[in-house]
Coordinates of C-alpha atoms in Angstrom, one line a residue:
X1 CA 68.4 87.2 149.1
X2 CA 68.2 83.4 149.2
X3 CA 65.9 81.9 151.8
X4 CA 67.7 78.7 152.7
X5 CA 69.8 78.4 155.9
X6 CA 73.0 77.7 154.1
X7 CA 72.8 80.6 151.7
X8 CA 72.2 78.2 148.8
X9 CA 69.1 77.7 146.8
X10 CA 67.6 75.1 144.6
X11 CA 67.0 75.3 140.8
X12 CA 63.4 76.2 141.2
X13 CA 63.9 79.2 143.5
X14 CA 66.8 80.5 141.3
X15 CA 64.6 80.2 138.2
X16 CA 61.7 82.0 139.9
X17 CA 63.9 84.9 141.1
X18 CA 65.5 85.3 137.7
X19 CA 62.2 85.1 135.9
X20 CA 63.2 82.2 133.7
X21 CA 62.1 78.5 133.6
X22 CA 63.8 75.7 135.4
X23 CA 64.6 74.2 131.9
X24 CA 66.5 77.4 131.1
X25 CA 68.6 77.2 134.3
X26 CA 69.4 73.5 133.6
X27 CA 70.4 74.3 130.0
X28 CA 72.9 77.0 131.1
X29 CA 74.2 74.8 133.9
X30 CA 74.7 71.8 131.6
X31 CA 76.8 74.0 129.3
X32 CA 79.0 75.3 132.0
X33 CA 77.7 78.9 132.0
X34 CA 76.1 78.6 135.5
X35 CA 78.2 76.4 137.8
X36 CA 76.5 74.6 140.7
X37 CA 77.8 75.2 144.2
X38 CA 76.9 71.7 145.3
X39 CA 74.3 68.9 145.1
X40 CA 71.8 67.9 147.8
X41 CA 71.8 64.5 149.3
X42 CA 69.0 63.7 146.9
X43 CA 71.1 64.9 143.9
X44 CA 69.4 68.2 143.4
X45 CA 71.4 71.2 142.1
X46 CA 72.2 73.9 144.6
X47 CA 73.4 77.4 143.7
X48 CA 75.3 80.1 145.5
X49 CA 74.2 83.7 146.0
X50 CA 76.2 85.0 143.1
X51 CA 74.3 82.7 140.7
X52 CA 71.3 85.1 140.5
X53 CA 73.4 88.0 139.1
X54 CA 75.2 85.6 136.8
X55 CA 72.0 84.1 135.5
X56 CA 70.6 87.6 134.9
X57 CA 73.8 88.6 133.0
X58 CA 73.5 85.4 130.9
X59 CA 69.9 86.2 130.1
X60 CA 70.8 89.8 129.1
X61 CA 73.6 88.6 126.8
X62 CA 71.4 86.1 125.2
X63 CA 68.7 88.7 124.7
X64 CA 71.3 90.7 122.7
X65 CA 71.6 87.8 120.4
X66 CA 75.0 86.5 121.6
X67 CA 75.5 82.8 121.0
X68 CA 76.2 80.3 123.9
X69 CA 80.0 80.1 123.0
X70 CA 80.2 84.0 123.0
X71 CA 78.4 84.2 126.3
X72 CA 80.9 81.6 127.7
X73 CA 83.8 83.8 126.5
X74 CA 82.3 86.9 128.1
X75 CA 81.8 85.1 131.4
X76 CA 85.3 83.7 131.4
X77 CA 86.6 87.2 130.7
X78 CA 84.7 88.6 133.6
X79 CA 85.9 85.7 135.9
X80 CA 89.5 86.4 134.8
X81 CA 89.1 90.1 135.7
X82 CA 87.5 89.4 139.0
X83 CA 90.1 86.8 140.0
X84 CA 93.1 88.7 138.8
X85 CA 95.6 90.5 141.0
X86 CA 96.0 93.7 138.9
X87 CA 93.3 95.7 140.7
X88 CA 90.8 95.1 138.0
X89 CA 87.2 95.3 139.2
X90 CA 86.0 93.1 136.3
X91 CA 83.6 95.7 135.0
X92 CA 82.3 94.3 131.7
X93 CA 81.5 97.8 130.4
X94 CA 85.1 99.0 130.5
X95 CA 87.4 97.4 133.0
X96 CA 91.1 97.5 132.5
X97 CA 93.1 94.6 131.3
X98 CA 91.3 91.8 129.6
X99 CA 87.9 92.3 131.3
X100 CA 85.4 93.6 128.8
X101 CA 87.4 92.7 125.8
X102 CA 85.3 89.6 125.0
X103 CA 82.1 91.6 125.4
X104 CA 83.3 94.3 123.1
X105 CA 84.3 91.8 120.5
X106 CA 81.0 89.9 120.7
X107 CA 78.9 93.1 120.5
X108 CA 81.0 94.4 117.6
X109 CA 80.5 91.1 115.8
X110 CA 76.8 91.1 116.4
X111 CA 76.5 94.6 115.1
X112 CA 78.2 93.6 111.9
X113 CA 75.8 90.6 111.6
X114 CA 72.8 92.8 112.2
X115 CA 74.0 95.3 109.6
X116 CA 74.2 92.5 107.0
X117 CA 70.8 91.2 108.1
X118 CA 69.2 94.6 107.8
X119 CA 70.8 95.2 104.4
X120 CA 69.4 91.9 103.3
X121 CA 65.9 92.7 104.6
X122 CA 65.9 96.1 102.9
X123 CA 67.0 94.5 99.6
X124 CA 64.3 91.8 99.9
X125 CA 61.7 94.5 100.6
X126 CA 62.7 96.5 97.5
X127 CA 62.7 93.3 95.4
X128 CA 59.2 92.4 96.6
X129 CA 58.0 95.9 95.7
X130 CA 59.6 95.5 92.3
X131 CA 57.6 92.3 91.7
X132 CA 54.5 93.8 93.2
X133 CA 54.6 97.0 91.0
X134 CA 55.5 95.4 87.7
X135 CA 52.9 94.4 85.0
X136 CA 51.8 90.8 85.4
X137 CA 53.4 89.8 82.0
X138 CA 56.8 90.9 83.2
X139 CA 56.8 89.2 86.6
X140 CA 58.3 85.9 85.5
X141 CA 61.2 87.6 83.9
X142 CA 61.9 89.8 86.9
X143 CA 61.6 86.9 89.3
X144 CA 64.3 85.1 87.3
X145 CA 66.6 88.2 87.4
X146 CA 66.3 89.0 91.1
X147 CA 66.3 85.3 92.0
X148 CA 69.9 85.1 90.7
X149 CA 71.1 87.7 93.1
X150 CA 71.6 86.7 96.8
X151 CA 70.5 89.0 99.6
X152 CA 72.5 90.9 100.6
X153 CA 73.8 91.1 97.0
X154 CA 77.3 90.1 96.0
X155 CA 79.6 92.0 93.6
X156 CA 81.7 88.9 93.0
X157 CA 80.3 88.3 89.4
X158 CA 81.1 91.9 88.5
X159 CA 84.7 91.5 89.9
X160 CA 85.2 88.3 87.9
X161 CA 83.9 90.0 84.8
X162 CA 86.5 92.8 85.0
X163 CA 89.3 90.5 85.9
X164 CA 88.6 88.7 82.6
X165 CA 88.4 92.0 80.7
X166 CA 91.5 93.8 82.2
X167 CA 95.0 93.1 80.7
X168 CA 96.7 89.9 82.0
X169 CA 99.5 90.4 84.5
X170 CA 98.4 94.0 85.2
X171 CA 99.7 94.9 88.7
X172 CA 97.4 94.0 91.5
X173 CA 97.4 97.6 92.9
X174 CA 96.3 99.0 89.6
X175 CA 93.6 96.3 89.3
X176 CA 92.3 97.0 92.8
X177 CA 92.1 100.8 92.1
X178 CA 90.2 100.2 88.9
X179 CA 87.7 97.7 90.5
X180 CA 86.9 100.3 93.2
X181 CA 85.6 102.6 90.5
X182 CA 84.2 100.1 88.0
X183 CA 82.3 97.8 90.4
X184 CA 79.3 99.6 92.1
X185 CA 78.4 98.8 95.6
X186 CA 74.7 97.9 96.0
X187 CA 72.8 100.6 97.9
X188 CA 72.1 99.9 101.5
X189 CA 68.5 101.0 101.2
X190 CA 67.7 100.5 97.5
X191 CA 64.7 101.6 95.5
X192 CA 63.0 98.9 93.4
X193 CA 64.5 100.4 90.2
X194 CA 68.0 100.0 91.7
X195 CA 67.4 96.4 92.5
X196 CA 66.3 95.8 89.0
X197 CA 69.4 97.6 87.6
X198 CA 71.7 95.6 89.8
X199 CA 70.0 92.3 88.8
X200 CA 70.4 93.1 85.2
X201 CA 74.0 94.1 85.7
X202 CA 74.6 90.7 87.5
X203 CA 73.0 88.9 84.5
X204 CA 75.0 90.8 82.0
X205 CA 78.3 89.9 83.7
X206 CA 77.3 86.2 84.0
X207 CA 76.1 85.9 80.4
X208 CA 78.4 83.8 78.1
X209 CA 80.6 85.9 75.7
X210 CA 80.0 85.5 72.0
X211 CA 82.6 83.4 70.4
X212 CA 85.3 81.5 72.2
X213 CA 86.9 84.4 74.1
X214 CA 86.0 87.9 75.5
X215 CA 87.1 90.6 73.0
X216 CA 89.8 92.8 74.4
X217 CA 90.4 96.4 73.6
X218 CA 93.4 97.1 71.3
X219 CA 94.7 99.5 74.0
X220 CA 95.4 96.5 76.3
X221 CA 97.5 94.7 73.8
X222 CA 99.4 97.9 72.8
X223 CA 100.2 98.9 76.3
X224 CA 101.3 95.6 77.8
X225 CA 101.2 94.8 81.5
X226 CA 103.4 97.7 82.8
X227 CA 101.9 100.2 80.4
X228 CA 98.4 99.2 81.3
X229 CA 98.9 100.3 84.9
X230 CA 100.1 103.7 83.7
X231 CA 97.2 103.8 81.2
X232 CA 94.5 103.1 83.7
X233 CA 95.9 105.6 86.3
X234 CA 95.9 108.3 83.7
X235 CA 92.5 107.4 82.5
X236 CA 91.1 107.7 86.0
X237 CA 92.3 111.3 86.3
X238 CA 90.9 112.1 82.8
X239 CA 87.5 110.5 83.7
X240 CA 87.3 112.5 86.9
X241 CA 87.9 115.8 84.9
X242 CA 85.3 114.7 82.3
X243 CA 82.9 113.8 85.1
X244 CA 82.9 117.5 86.2
X245 CA 81.8 118.5 82.7
X246 CA 79.1 115.8 82.6
X247 CA 77.6 117.0 85.9
X248 CA 77.3 120.5 84.4
X249 CA 75.8 119.2 81.2
X250 CA 78.6 120.5 79.0
X251 CA 79.0 119.0 75.6
X252 CA 82.3 117.3 74.6
X253 CA 85.1 119.8 74.1
X254 CA 88.9 120.1 73.9
X255 CA 90.7 121.0 77.1
X256 CA 92.4 119.7 80.1
X257 CA 90.3 116.6 80.4
X258 CA 90.9 115.6 76.7
X259 CA 94.6 116.3 77.0
X260 CA 94.9 114.1 80.1
X261 CA 92.9 111.4 78.2
X262 CA 95.4 111.4 75.3
X263 CA 98.4 111.7 77.7
X264 CA 97.3 108.5 79.4
X265 CA 97.7 106.6 76.1
X266 CA 101.0 108.4 75.1
X267 CA 102.5 107.6 78.5
X268 CA 101.5 104.0 78.3
X269 CA 102.7 103.6 74.7
X270 CA 105.9 105.7 75.1
X271 CA 105.0 107.9 72.1
X272 CA 104.6 111.7 71.5
X273 CA 101.2 113.4 71.4
X274 CA 100.8 114.5 67.7
X275 CA 97.9 115.2 65.5
X276 CA 98.5 112.0 63.7
X277 CA 98.5 110.0 66.9
X278 CA 95.2 111.6 68.0
X279 CA 93.6 110.6 64.7
X280 CA 94.9 107.0 65.1
X281 CA 93.8 106.9 68.7
X282 CA 90.3 108.1 67.8
X283 CA 89.9 105.4 65.1
X284 CA 91.2 102.7 67.4
X285 CA 89.0 103.6 70.3
X286 CA 85.9 103.9 68.0
X287 CA 86.6 100.3 66.8
X288 CA 87.3 98.8 70.2
X289 CA 84.7 96.5 71.9
X290 CA 82.0 98.5 73.8
X291 CA 80.3 97.7 77.1
X292 CA 78.0 100.7 77.1
X293 CA 75.1 98.7 78.6
X294 CA 77.3 97.8 81.6
X295 CA 78.0 101.5 82.4
X296 CA 74.4 102.5 81.8
X297 CA 73.3 100.0 84.4
X298 CA 76.0 101.1 86.8
X299 CA 74.6 104.6 86.6
X300 CA 71.1 103.3 87.4
X301 CA 72.5 101.3 90.4
X302 CA 74.3 104.2 92.1
X303 CA 71.7 106.9 91.3
X304 CA 68.4 107.1 93.2
X305 CA 65.4 107.3 90.8
X306 CA 64.5 110.8 89.7
X307 CA 68.1 112.2 90.0
X308 CA 70.6 112.9 87.2
X309 CA 72.8 109.8 86.7
X310 CA 76.2 110.1 88.3
X311 CA 79.1 110.0 85.7
X312 CA 80.7 106.6 85.3
X313 CA 84.0 105.7 83.7
X314 CA 81.9 104.6 80.7
X315 CA 80.0 107.9 80.3
X316 CA 83.3 109.8 80.9
X317 CA 85.0 107.7 78.2
X318 CA 82.2 108.4 75.7
X319 CA 82.4 112.1 76.4
X320 CA 86.2 112.2 75.9
X321 CA 86.1 110.0 72.8
X322 CA 83.4 112.3 71.3
X323 CA 85.6 115.3 72.1
X324 CA 88.6 113.6 70.5
X325 CA 86.7 112.6 67.4
X326 CA 85.2 116.1 67.0
X327 CA 88.7 117.6 67.4
X328 CA 90.3 115.4 64.8
X329 CA 87.5 115.8 62.3
X330 CA 87.6 119.6 62.7
X331 CA 91.4 119.8 62.3
X332 CA 92.4 116.8 60.1
X333 CA 95.9 118.1 59.8
X334 CA 96.3 119.6 63.2
X335 CA 95.0 118.6 66.6
X336 CA 95.6 121.0 69.5

């Protein structure tokens, strides 16, 4: 309750009741968050009885980390709800109509920002431990590696790497589906070893290619743009089947996974699956450019230390190729 005869109070009394400084009250008033009811004959600010609750609300919103413009939108939203004629009580926590919408949007946005900030802090903590735990002679090199990775880390260099590797004019949907599998998302709470693996992966994708152009697999040229989409869709299914064998520690073998692997190529090329085709395919794939180091690092990024590495498209491809080579070598005239 305000003590003055007219129900208004000065800036000092308002600040004292709200538990803030006069400078704070003046700051919010100057920015239109806390309107004055009037000015005294001496030019001093006077505030109405509703100003105390409004000032406390402003302080709460600012404590949550909302910016001044966001607080302005929340207050405007509340004012619209209170002044409307739709029966809305203006409850910020869940009133009908517009009231509360600005608060919900601001809180959701702040939560997203905090999630990113926490991820960056966890990444920096793991990076610091990586430097702290490594031998002194390796620190300079590791600092260069992790210094090239922003916090939170970005996968943009990895995406650019694959867009240069994949066939040109490959349908966007097929490219997106492949990138979801081929580009690992950095762990939210990484171990130092995972930070190191991601930093090395980042450096690998940024390194200049030998020669004037990145070598492309023969499979890309043979399939063409339309066939490449068919090829990668079929390979994804074969890699998933091979991954189940890898998780069980099974050696490469003929079966459904290998048949699906070969079928991906026959469908893309428009040819029949014959023993001769399997022999040619085995030779072609064995001669194609390899990026084994990429897939090795992907496994380290996605797998916490001490656990068996999760299968990657690269490890599944190696398993299937080994099965294909073994099959064609065992049956030079007939591949089943």
